[in-house]
Coordinates of N, CA, C and O in Angstrom, one line a residue:
M22 N 88.6 255.9 203.5 CA 90.0 256.0 203.1 C 90.8 256.5 204.3 O 91.8 256.0 204.6
T23 N 90.3 257.5 205.0 CA 91.0 258.1 206.1 C 91.0 257.1 207.3 O 92.0 257.0 208.1
K24 N 89.9 256.2 207.4 CA 89.9 255.2 208.4 C 91.0 254.2 208.2 O 91.7 253.8 209.1
T25 N 91.2 253.8 206.9 CA 92.3 252.8 206.6 C 93.6 253.4 206.8 O 94.5 252.7 207.4
I26 N 93.8 254.7 206.5 CA 95.1 255.3 206.8 C 95.4 255.4 208.3 O 96.5 255.1 208.8
G27 N 94.3 255.6 209.1 CA 94.5 255.7 210.5 C 94.8 254.4 211.1 O 95.7 254.3 212.0
I28 N 94.2 253.3 210.6 CA 94.5 252.0 211.1 C 95.9 251.6 210.7 O 96.7 251.0 211.5
A29 N 96.3 251.9 209.5 CA 97.7 251.6 209.1 C 98.7 252.3 209.9 O 99.8 251.8 210.3
A30 N 98.5 253.6 210.2 CA 99.4 254.4 211.0 C 99.5 253.8 212.4 O 100.6 253.8 213.0
L31 N 98.3 253.4 213.0 CA 98.3 252.8 214.3 C 99.1 251.5 214.3 O 99.9 251.2 215.2
A32 N 99.0 250.7 213.3 CA 99.7 249.4 213.2 C 101.2 249.6 213.1 O 102.0 249.0 213.7
I33 N 101.6 250.6 212.2 CA 103.0 250.9 212.1 C 103.6 251.4 213.4 O 104.7 251.0 213.8
S34 N 102.9 252.3 214.1 CA 103.4 252.8 215.3 C 103.5 251.7 216.4 O 104.5 251.7 217.2
A35 N 102.6 250.8 216.4 CA 102.7 249.7 217.3 C 103.9 248.8 217.1 O 104.6 248.4 218.0
I36 N 104.2 248.6 215.8 CA 105.4 247.8 215.5 C 106.7 248.6 215.8 O 107.6 248.1 216.4
A37 N 106.7 249.9 215.4 CA 107.9 250.7 215.6 C 108.2 250.9 217.1 O 109.4 250.9 217.5
F38 N 107.2 251.1 217.9 CA 107.5 251.4 219.3 C 107.2 250.2 220.2 O 107.2 250.4 221.4
G39 N 107.0 249.0 219.7 CA 106.8 247.8 220.5 C 108.0 247.5 221.3 O 109.1 247.8 220.9
S40 N 107.8 246.9 222.4 CA 109.0 246.6 223.3 C 109.7 245.3 222.8 O 109.1 244.4 222.2
V41 N 111.0 245.3 222.9 CA 111.8 244.2 222.5 C 111.9 243.2 223.7 O 112.1 243.6 224.8
A42 N 111.6 241.9 223.4 CA 111.7 240.9 224.5 C 113.1 240.6 224.8 O 114.0 240.5 223.9
H43 N 113.4 240.6 226.1 CA 114.8 240.2 226.5 C 114.7 238.9 227.3 O 113.8 238.7 228.1
A44 N 115.7 238.1 227.1 CA 115.8 236.8 227.9 C 116.0 237.1 229.4 O 116.8 238.0 229.7
T45 N 115.3 236.4 230.2 CA 115.5 236.6 231.6 C 116.3 235.4 232.2 O 116.1 234.3 231.9
P46 N 117.3 235.7 233.0 CA 118.1 234.6 233.6 C 117.1 233.8 234.5 O 116.1 234.3 234.9
I47 N 117.5 232.5 234.7 CA 116.6 231.6 235.4 C 117.3 231.2 236.7 O 118.5 231.0 236.8
K48 N 116.4 231.2 237.8 CA 116.9 230.7 239.1 C 116.6 229.2 239.2 O 115.4 228.8 239.1
W49 N 117.7 228.5 239.3 CA 117.5 227.0 239.3 C 117.7 226.6 240.8 O 118.6 226.9 241.5
T50 N 116.7 225.8 241.3 CA 116.6 225.3 242.6 C 116.7 223.8 242.7 O 116.0 223.1 241.9
L51 N 117.6 223.3 243.5 CA 117.8 221.8 243.6 C 116.6 221.2 244.3 O 116.1 221.8 245.3
S52 N 116.2 220.1 243.9 CA 115.0 219.4 244.4 C 115.4 217.9 244.6 O 115.7 217.3 243.6
N53 N 115.2 217.4 245.8 CA 115.4 215.9 246.0 C 116.7 215.4 245.6 O 116.8 214.3 245.1
V54 N 117.8 216.2 245.8 CA 119.1 215.8 245.4 C 119.7 215.0 246.6 O 119.9 215.5 247.7
I55 N 120.0 213.7 246.3 CA 120.4 212.8 247.4 C 121.8 212.1 246.9 O 121.9 211.7 245.8
F56 N 122.7 212.0 247.9 CA 123.9 211.3 247.7 C 123.8 209.8 248.1 O 122.9 209.5 248.9
G57 N 124.7 209.0 247.7 CA 124.7 207.6 248.0 C 124.9 207.3 249.5 O 124.6 206.2 250.0
D58 N 125.5 208.3 250.2 CA 125.7 208.1 251.7 C 124.6 208.7 252.5 O 124.7 208.9 253.7
S59 N 123.4 209.0 251.9 CA 122.2 209.5 252.5 C 122.3 211.0 252.8 O 121.4 211.6 253.3
G60 N 123.4 211.7 252.4 CA 123.5 213.1 252.5 C 122.6 213.8 251.4 O 122.2 213.1 250.5
T61 N 122.4 215.0 251.5 CA 121.6 215.7 250.5 C 122.2 217.0 250.1 O 123.1 217.5 250.7
A62 N 121.8 217.5 249.0 CA 122.3 218.9 248.5 C 121.0 219.7 248.2 O 120.0 219.2 247.8
S63 N 121.1 221.0 248.6 CA 120.0 221.9 248.4 C 120.5 223.3 248.0 O 121.7 223.5 248.0
G64 N 119.6 224.2 247.7 CA 120.0 225.5 247.4 C 119.6 225.9 246.0 O 118.8 225.2 245.3
S65 N 120.2 227.0 245.5 CA 119.9 227.5 244.2 C 121.0 228.3 243.6 O 122.0 228.7 244.3
F66 N 120.9 228.6 242.3 CA 121.8 229.5 241.6 C 121.1 230.1 240.5 O 120.0 229.6 240.0
V67 N 121.6 231.3 240.0 CA 121.0 231.9 238.8 C 121.9 231.7 237.6 O 123.1 231.9 237.8
Y68 N 121.3 231.3 236.5 CA 122.1 231.0 235.3 C 121.5 231.8 234.1 O 120.3 231.7 233.9
D69 N 122.3 232.5 233.4 CA 121.9 233.2 232.1 C 122.5 232.4 231.0 O 123.7 232.4 230.7
A70 N 121.7 231.7 230.2 CA 122.1 230.8 229.1 C 122.7 231.7 228.0 O 123.6 231.2 227.2
D71 N 122.2 232.9 227.8 CA 122.7 233.7 226.7 C 124.2 234.1 226.9 O 124.9 234.2 225.9
T72 N 124.6 234.3 228.1 CA 125.9 234.8 228.4 C 126.8 233.7 229.1 O 127.9 233.9 229.4
N73 N 126.1 232.5 229.4 CA 126.8 231.4 230.1 C 127.4 231.9 231.4 O 128.6 231.6 231.7
T74 N 126.6 232.7 232.2 CA 127.2 233.2 233.5 C 126.3 232.7 234.6 O 125.1 232.6 234.5
F75 N 127.0 232.5 235.7 CA 126.3 232.0 237.0 C 126.4 233.2 238.0 O 127.4 233.9 238.0
S76 N 125.4 233.3 238.8 CA 125.4 234.3 239.9 C 124.5 233.8 241.0 O 123.8 232.8 240.9
M77 N 124.5 234.5 242.1 CA 123.7 234.2 243.3 C 123.8 232.7 243.7 O 122.8 232.0 244.0
V78 N 125.0 232.1 243.6 CA 125.2 230.7 244.0 C 125.1 230.6 245.5 O 125.7 231.2 246.3
S79 N 124.1 229.7 245.9 CA 123.9 229.4 247.3 C 123.5 228.0 247.4 O 122.3 227.6 247.5
L80 N 124.5 227.1 247.4 CA 124.3 225.7 247.5 C 124.9 225.1 248.8 O 125.8 225.7 249.3
S81 N 124.3 224.0 249.3 CA 124.9 223.4 250.5 C 124.6 221.9 250.5 O 123.7 221.4 249.8
T82 N 125.5 221.2 251.2 CA 125.3 219.7 251.3 C 125.2 219.4 252.8 O 125.8 220.1 253.6
T83 N 124.5 218.3 253.1 CA 124.5 217.8 254.5 C 125.5 216.7 254.6 O 125.8 216.0 253.6
A84 N 125.9 216.4 255.8 CA 126.8 215.3 256.1 C 126.1 213.9 255.9 O 124.8 213.8 256.0
G85 N 126.8 213.0 255.4 CA 126.3 211.6 255.3 C 127.3 210.7 255.9 O 128.2 211.1 256.7
S86 N 127.3 209.4 255.5 CA 128.2 208.4 256.1 C 129.6 208.6 255.7 O 130.5 208.2 256.4
S87 N 129.8 209.2 254.5 CA 131.2 209.4 254.1 C 131.6 210.9 253.8 O 132.7 211.2 253.8
G88 N 130.6 211.7 253.5 CA 130.9 213.1 253.2 C 130.5 214.1 254.3 O 129.7 213.7 255.2
T89 N 131.1 215.2 254.3 CA 130.8 216.3 255.3 C 129.9 217.4 254.7 O 129.7 217.5 253.5
A90 N 129.3 218.1 255.6 CA 128.4 219.2 255.2 C 129.3 220.4 254.7 O 130.4 220.6 255.2
S91 N 128.9 221.0 253.6 CA 129.6 222.1 253.0 C 128.6 223.2 252.5 O 127.5 222.8 252.2
T92 N 129.1 224.4 252.3 CA 128.4 225.4 251.6 C 129.2 225.9 250.4 O 130.4 225.9 250.5
F93 N 128.5 226.3 249.4 CA 129.1 226.7 248.1 C 128.5 228.0 247.7 O 127.3 228.1 247.6
S94 N 129.4 229.0 247.4 CA 128.9 230.3 247.0 C 129.5 230.8 245.7 O 129.3 232.0 245.3
S95 N 130.3 229.9 245.0 CA 130.8 230.3 243.7 C 130.9 229.1 242.8 O 131.0 228.0 243.3
V96 N 131.0 229.4 241.5 CA 131.2 228.4 240.5 C 132.6 228.4 240.2 O 133.3 229.4 240.0
C97 N 133.2 227.2 240.0 CA 134.6 227.0 239.7 C 134.9 227.5 238.3 O 134.2 227.2 237.3
S98 N 135.9 228.4 238.2 CA 136.2 229.0 236.9 C 137.7 228.9 236.5 O 138.1 229.5 235.6
V99 N 138.4 228.2 237.3 CA 139.9 228.1 237.1 C 140.1 226.8 236.3 O 139.3 225.9 236.2
S100 N 141.3 226.8 235.6 CA 141.6 225.7 234.7 C 141.7 224.3 235.4 O 141.5 223.3 234.8
A101 N 142.0 224.4 236.7 CA 142.1 223.1 237.5 C 140.8 222.5 237.9 O 140.7 221.5 238.6
C102 N 139.7 223.1 237.5 CA 138.3 222.6 238.0 C 138.2 221.2 237.5 O 138.6 220.8 236.4
P103 N 137.6 220.3 238.3 CA 137.5 218.9 237.9 C 136.6 218.7 236.6 O 136.8 217.8 235.9
V104 N 135.6 219.6 236.5 CA 134.7 219.6 235.3 C 134.5 221.0 234.9 O 134.2 221.8 235.7
P105 N 134.7 221.4 233.6 CA 134.5 222.7 233.2 C 133.0 223.1 233.3 O 132.1 222.3 233.1
S106 N 132.7 224.3 233.7 CA 131.3 224.8 233.8 C 130.8 225.0 232.4 O 131.4 225.6 231.5
S107 N 129.6 224.6 232.2 CA 128.9 224.8 230.9 C 127.4 224.7 231.1 O 126.9 224.6 232.3
D108 N 126.6 224.7 230.0 CA 125.2 224.7 230.2 C 124.7 223.3 230.6 O 123.5 223.1 230.9
Q109 N 125.6 222.3 230.7 CA 125.1 220.9 231.1 C 125.9 220.4 232.3 O 125.6 219.4 232.8
V110 N 126.8 221.2 232.8 CA 127.6 220.8 234.0 C 127.9 222.1 234.9 O 128.2 223.1 234.4
V111 N 127.7 221.9 236.2 CA 128.0 223.0 237.1 C 129.0 222.4 238.1 O 128.8 221.4 238.7
S112 N 130.1 223.1 238.3 CA 131.1 222.8 239.4 C 131.1 223.9 240.4 O 131.5 225.0 240.1
A113 N 130.6 223.7 241.6 CA 130.7 224.7 242.6 C 131.8 224.4 243.6 O 132.1 223.2 243.8
I114 N 132.5 225.4 244.1 CA 133.6 225.2 245.0 C 133.5 226.0 246.2 O 132.8 227.1 246.2
D115 N 134.2 225.6 247.3 CA 134.3 226.4 248.5 C 135.6 226.1 249.2 O 135.9 224.9 249.4
P116 N 136.4 227.1 249.5 CA 136.3 228.5 249.1 C 136.7 228.7 247.7 O 137.2 227.8 247.1
A117 N 136.4 229.8 247.1 CA 136.8 230.1 245.8 C 138.3 230.1 245.6 O 139.1 230.6 246.5
S118 N 138.8 229.4 244.6 CA 140.3 229.3 244.3 C 140.7 230.4 243.3 O 140.2 230.4 242.2
T119 N 141.5 231.3 243.8 CA 142.0 232.4 242.9 C 143.3 232.1 242.2 O 143.7 232.6 241.2
T120 N 144.0 231.1 242.8 CA 145.4 230.8 242.3 C 145.3 229.6 241.3 O 146.2 229.3 240.6
G121 N 144.2 228.9 241.3 CA 144.1 227.7 240.5 C 144.5 226.4 241.2 O 144.3 225.3 240.7
D122 N 145.1 226.5 242.4 CA 145.4 225.4 243.2 C 144.2 224.8 243.9 O 143.5 225.5 244.7
M123 N 143.8 223.6 243.6 CA 142.5 223.1 244.2 C 142.7 222.2 245.4 O 141.8 221.6 245.9
T124 N 143.9 222.2 246.0 CA 144.2 221.4 247.2 C 143.3 221.8 248.3 O 143.2 223.0 248.6
N125 N 142.6 220.9 249.0 CA 141.7 221.1 250.1 C 140.5 222.0 249.8 O 139.8 222.5 250.7
I126 N 140.2 222.1 248.5 CA 139.0 222.9 248.1 C 137.8 221.9 248.0 O 138.0 220.8 247.4
K127 N 136.7 222.2 248.6 CA 135.5 221.3 248.5 C 134.8 221.6 247.1 O 134.7 222.7 246.7
V128 N 134.4 220.5 246.5 CA 133.8 220.6 245.1 C 132.5 219.9 245.1 O 132.3 218.8 245.7
L129 N 131.5 220.5 244.5 CA 130.2 219.9 244.2 C 130.0 220.0 242.7 O 130.0 221.1 242.2
Y130 N 129.9 218.9 242.0 CA 129.6 219.0 240.6 C 128.3 218.2 240.2 O 128.0 217.2 240.8
M131 N 127.6 218.8 239.3 CA 126.3 218.2 238.8 C 126.3 218.2 237.3 O 126.6 219.2 236.7
A132 N 125.8 217.1 236.7 CA 125.6 217.1 235.3 C 124.1 216.8 235.0 O 123.5 216.1 235.7
F133 N 123.6 217.5 233.9 CA 122.2 217.5 233.6 C 121.9 216.7 232.4 O 122.7 216.6 231.4
A134 N 120.6 216.2 232.3 CA 120.2 215.4 231.1 C 120.1 216.3 229.9 O 120.3 215.9 228.8
T135 N 119.7 217.6 230.1 CA 119.5 218.5 229.0 C 120.2 219.8 229.4 O 120.3 220.1 230.6
P136 N 120.6 220.7 228.5 CA 121.2 221.9 228.8 C 120.2 222.9 229.6 O 119.0 222.8 229.4
L137 N 120.8 223.7 230.4 CA 120.0 224.7 231.1 C 119.8 225.8 230.1 O 120.7 226.2 229.4
T138 N 118.5 226.3 230.1 CA 118.1 227.3 229.1 C 117.5 228.5 229.9 O 117.3 228.4 231.1
N139 N 117.2 229.5 229.1 CA 116.5 230.7 229.7 C 115.0 230.5 229.7 O 114.2 231.4 229.8
S140 N 114.5 229.2 229.5 CA 113.1 228.9 229.5 C 112.6 228.3 230.8 O 111.5 228.2 231.1
G141 N 113.6 227.9 231.6 CA 113.2 227.3 232.9 C 112.7 225.9 232.7 O 113.0 225.2 231.8
G142 N 111.9 225.5 233.7 CA 111.3 224.1 233.7 C 112.0 223.2 234.6 O 112.6 223.6 235.6
T143 N 112.0 221.9 234.3 CA 112.6 220.9 235.2 C 113.7 220.2 234.4 O 113.5 219.8 233.2
V144 N 114.9 220.0 235.0 CA 116.0 219.4 234.4 C 116.5 218.3 235.4 O 116.7 218.5 236.5
V145 N 116.6 217.1 234.9 CA 117.0 215.9 235.7 C 118.5 215.9 235.8 O 119.2 216.1 234.8
L146 N 119.0 215.5 237.0 CA 120.4 215.3 237.2 C 120.8 213.9 236.7 O 120.1 213.0 237.1
T147 N 121.8 213.8 235.9 CA 122.2 212.5 235.4 C 123.4 211.9 236.2 O 123.5 210.7 236.3
S148 N 124.2 212.8 236.8 CA 125.3 212.4 237.7 C 125.7 213.6 238.5 O 125.3 214.7 238.3
G149 N 126.6 213.3 239.4 CA 127.2 214.4 240.2 C 127.9 213.8 241.4 O 127.8 212.6 241.7
A150 N 128.7 214.6 242.1 CA 129.5 214.1 243.2 C 129.9 215.3 244.0 O 129.8 216.5 243.6
S151 N 130.4 215.0 245.2 CA 131.0 216.1 246.1 C 132.2 215.4 246.8 O 132.2 214.2 247.0
G152 N 133.1 216.3 247.2 CA 134.3 215.8 247.9 C 135.3 216.9 248.0 O 135.1 218.1 247.6
T153 N 136.4 216.6 248.7 CA 137.5 217.6 248.9 C 138.7 217.2 248.0 O 139.2 216.0 248.1
C154 N 139.2 218.1 247.2 CA 140.3 217.8 246.3 C 141.6 217.5 247.1 O 141.9 218.2 248.1
I155 N 142.3 216.5 246.7 CA 143.5 216.1 247.4 C 144.8 216.8 246.8 O 145.7 217.1 247.6
N156 N 144.8 217.1 245.5 CA 146.0 217.7 244.9 C 145.6 219.0 244.2 O 144.4 219.4 244.1
S157 N 146.5 219.7 243.6 CA 146.3 221.0 243.0 C 145.4 221.0 241.8 O 144.7 222.0 241.5
T158 N 145.4 219.9 241.1 CA 144.5 219.8 239.9 C 143.2 219.0 240.1 O 142.4 218.8 239.2
C159 N 143.1 218.5 241.3 CA 141.9 217.7 241.7 C 141.8 216.5 240.8 O 140.7 216.0 240.5
S160 N 142.9 215.9 240.4 CA 142.9 214.8 239.5 C 142.9 213.4 240.2 O 142.6 212.4 239.7
I161 N 143.2 213.4 241.5 CA 143.1 212.2 242.4 C 141.7 212.2 243.0 O 141.3 213.2 243.6
P162 N 141.0 211.1 242.9 CA 139.7 211.0 243.5 C 139.7 211.4 245.0 O 140.6 210.8 245.8
P163 N 138.9 212.2 245.5 CA 138.8 212.6 246.9 C 138.5 211.4 247.8 O 137.7 210.5 247.4
T164 N 139.1 211.4 249.0 CA 138.8 210.2 249.9 C 137.4 210.3 250.5 O 136.8 209.3 250.9
D165 N 136.8 211.6 250.5 CA 135.4 211.7 251.0 C 134.4 211.9 249.8 O 133.3 212.4 250.0
A166 N 134.8 211.4 248.7 CA 133.9 211.5 247.5 C 132.6 210.7 247.7 O 132.6 209.6 248.3
R167 N 131.5 211.3 247.3 CA 130.2 210.6 247.3 C 129.4 211.1 246.1 O 129.5 212.2 245.6
N168 N 128.7 210.1 245.5 CA 128.0 210.3 244.2 C 126.5 210.7 244.4 O 125.9 210.2 245.4
I169 N 126.0 211.5 243.5 CA 124.6 211.9 243.6 C 123.8 210.7 243.0 O 124.2 210.2 241.9
T170 N 122.8 210.3 243.6 CA 122.0 209.1 243.2 C 120.7 209.6 242.6 O 120.0 208.8 241.9
G171 N 120.3 210.8 242.7 CA 119.0 211.3 242.2 C 118.8 212.7 242.5 O 119.4 213.3 243.4
G172 N 117.9 213.3 241.7 CA 117.5 214.7 242.0 C 117.2 215.4 240.7 O 117.4 214.9 239.6
Q173 N 116.8 216.7 240.8 CA 116.5 217.5 239.7 C 116.6 219.0 240.0 O 116.8 219.3 241.2
L174 N 116.6 219.8 239.0 CA 116.6 221.3 239.2 C 115.3 221.8 238.6 O 114.8 221.3 237.6
N175 N 114.7 222.8 239.3 CA 113.5 223.4 238.9 C 113.9 224.9 238.6 O 114.4 225.6 239.5
G176 N 113.6 225.3 237.4 CA 113.9 226.7 237.0 C 112.7 227.6 236.8 O 111.8 227.2 236.1
V177 N 112.8 228.8 237.4 CA 111.8 229.9 237.2 C 112.5 231.1 236.9 O 113.7 231.3 237.3
P178 N 111.9 232.1 236.1 CA 112.6 233.3 235.8 C 113.0 234.1 237.1 O 112.3 234.1 238.1
Y179 N 114.2 234.6 237.1 CA 114.8 235.3 238.2 C 114.4 236.8 238.1 O 114.7 237.4 237.1
V180 N 113.8 237.3 239.1 CA 113.5 238.7 239.2 C 114.4 239.3 240.3 O 114.2 239.0 241.5
A181 N 115.3 240.2 240.0 CA 116.2 240.8 241.0 C 115.4 241.7 241.9 O 114.5 242.4 241.4
P182 N 115.6 241.6 243.2 CA 114.9 242.5 244.1 C 115.2 243.9 243.8 O 116.3 244.3 243.5
T183 N 114.2 244.8 243.9 CA 114.4 246.2 243.7 C 114.7 246.9 245.0 O 114.2 246.5 246.1
A184 N 115.4 248.0 244.9 CA 115.8 248.8 246.1 C 114.5 249.6 246.5 O 113.7 250.0 245.7
A185 N 114.4 249.7 247.8 CA 113.2 250.5 248.3 C 113.4 251.9 247.9 O 114.5 252.5 247.9
T186 N 112.3 252.6 247.5 CA 112.3 254.0 247.2 C 112.2 254.8 248.4 O 111.2 254.6 249.1
P187 N 113.1 255.7 248.7 CA 113.0 256.5 249.9 C 111.8 257.5 249.8 O 111.5 258.0 248.7
V188 N 111.1 257.6 250.9 CA 109.9 258.6 250.9 C 110.4 259.8 251.6 O 110.9 259.8 252.7
P189 N 110.3 261.0 250.9 CA 110.7 262.2 251.6 C 109.9 262.5 252.8 O 108.7 262.3 252.8
A190 N 110.5 263.0 253.9 CA 109.9 263.3 255.1 C 110.5 264.5 255.7 O 111.7 264.8 255.5
L191 N 109.8 265.2 256.6 CA 110.3 266.4 257.2 C 111.1 265.9 258.4 O 110.8 265.0 259.1
N192 N 112.2 266.7 258.7 CA 113.0 266.4 259.9 C 112.2 267.0 261.1 O 111.2 267.6 261.0
Q193 N 112.8 266.9 262.3 CA 112.2 267.4 263.5 C 111.8 268.9 263.4 O 110.7 269.3 263.8
W194 N 112.7 269.7 263.0 CA 112.5 271.2 262.9 C 111.5 271.5 261.8 O 110.7 272.4 261.9
G195 N 111.4 270.7 260.7 CA 110.4 270.9 259.7 C 109.0 270.7 260.2 O 108.1 271.4 259.9
L196 N 108.9 269.6 261.1 CA 107.6 269.3 261.7 C 107.2 270.4 262.7 O 106.0 270.8 262.7
V197 N 108.2 271.0 263.4 CA 107.8 272.0 264.4 C 107.3 273.3 263.6 O 106.3 273.9 264.0
L198 N 108.0 273.6 262.5 CA 107.6 274.7 261.7 C 106.2 274.5 261.1 O 105.4 275.4 261.1
L199 N 106.0 273.3 260.5 CA 104.7 273.0 260.0 C 103.6 273.1 261.0 O 102.5 273.6 260.7
A200 N 103.8 272.6 262.2 CA 102.8 272.6 263.3 C 102.6 274.1 263.7 O 101.4 274.5 263.9
S201 N 103.6 274.9 263.7 CA 103.4 276.3 264.0 C 102.6 277.0 263.0 O 101.7 277.8 263.3
L202 N 102.9 276.8 261.7 CA 102.1 277.4 260.6 C 100.6 277.0 260.7 O 99.8 277.8 260.5
L203 N 100.4 275.7 260.9 CA 99.0 275.2 260.9 C 98.3 275.8 262.2 O 97.1 276.2 262.1
G204 N 99.0 275.9 263.3 CA 98.4 276.5 264.5 C 98.0 278.0 264.2 O 97.0 278.5 264.6
S205 N 99.0 278.7 263.6 CA 98.7 280.1 263.3 C 97.5 280.3 262.3 O 96.7 281.2 262.5
L206 N 97.5 279.4 261.3 CA 96.3 279.5 260.4 C 95.0 279.2 261.1 O 94.0 279.9 260.8
A207 N 95.0 278.2 262.0 CA 93.7 277.9 262.7 C 93.4 279.1 263.6 O 92.2 279.4 263.7
F208 N 94.3 279.7 264.3 CA 94.0 280.8 265.1 C 93.5 282.0 264.3 O 92.5 282.7 264.7
W209 N 94.1 282.3 263.2 CA 93.7 283.4 262.3 C 92.2 283.1 261.8 O 91.4 284.1 261.8
R210 N 91.9 281.9 261.4 CA 90.6 281.6 260.9 C 89.5 281.8 262.0 O 88.4 282.2 261.8
Q211 N 89.9 281.4 263.2 CA 88.9 281.5 264.4 C 88.6 283.0 264.7 O 87.5 283.4 265.0
R212 N 89.7 283.8 264.6 CA 89.5 285.2 264.8 C 88.7 285.9 263.8 O 88.0 286.9 264.1
R213 N 88.7 285.4 262.6 CA 87.9 286.1 261.5 C 86.4 285.8 261.5 O 85.7 286.4 260.8
K214 N 86.0 284.7 262.2 CA 84.6 284.3 262.2 C 83.9 285.4 263.0 O 84.3 285.8 264.1
P215 N 82.7 285.8 262.5 CA 81.9 286.8 263.2 C 81.2 286.3 264.4 O 80.9 285.3 264.7

């Protein structure tokens, strides 16, 4: 009887104090993304599907026959974005537009076959393009526009780097004092030996 009560108590405590699983944001890395002008796109970003938030955006494109090389460090969040950001579309811009005017802003957008989730895996790009916006709403097709012809995203759980833990150490005078104390102790022990 007491053994059964003990097992029941152990099971209840395991349930009561068990850890709650939390979704981990996913780091999505571009793989084999190619434009029609032979340029490429590479880099990564972190996406949390639970909150629909992007972070750590670090994307770049290489020059091709019609497009130029660019780097992207933010996701477009203004109303003038050519495509709204969602779990199936990413619009990266450079530089970030704080006024909503998209004139001369470089844009990279990618659409996916399936939504980005917090499970990771592989997601195929169904379409995408890059170019420089000509007007404030980016409604006129860019003259340097180029379409993505293939590629995919590979997602793995993102683990934020942890800060190094400082190790306490003695300063110069602390070391001098410690050496003096150890020297005095050694001298005292030598003198006590018969």
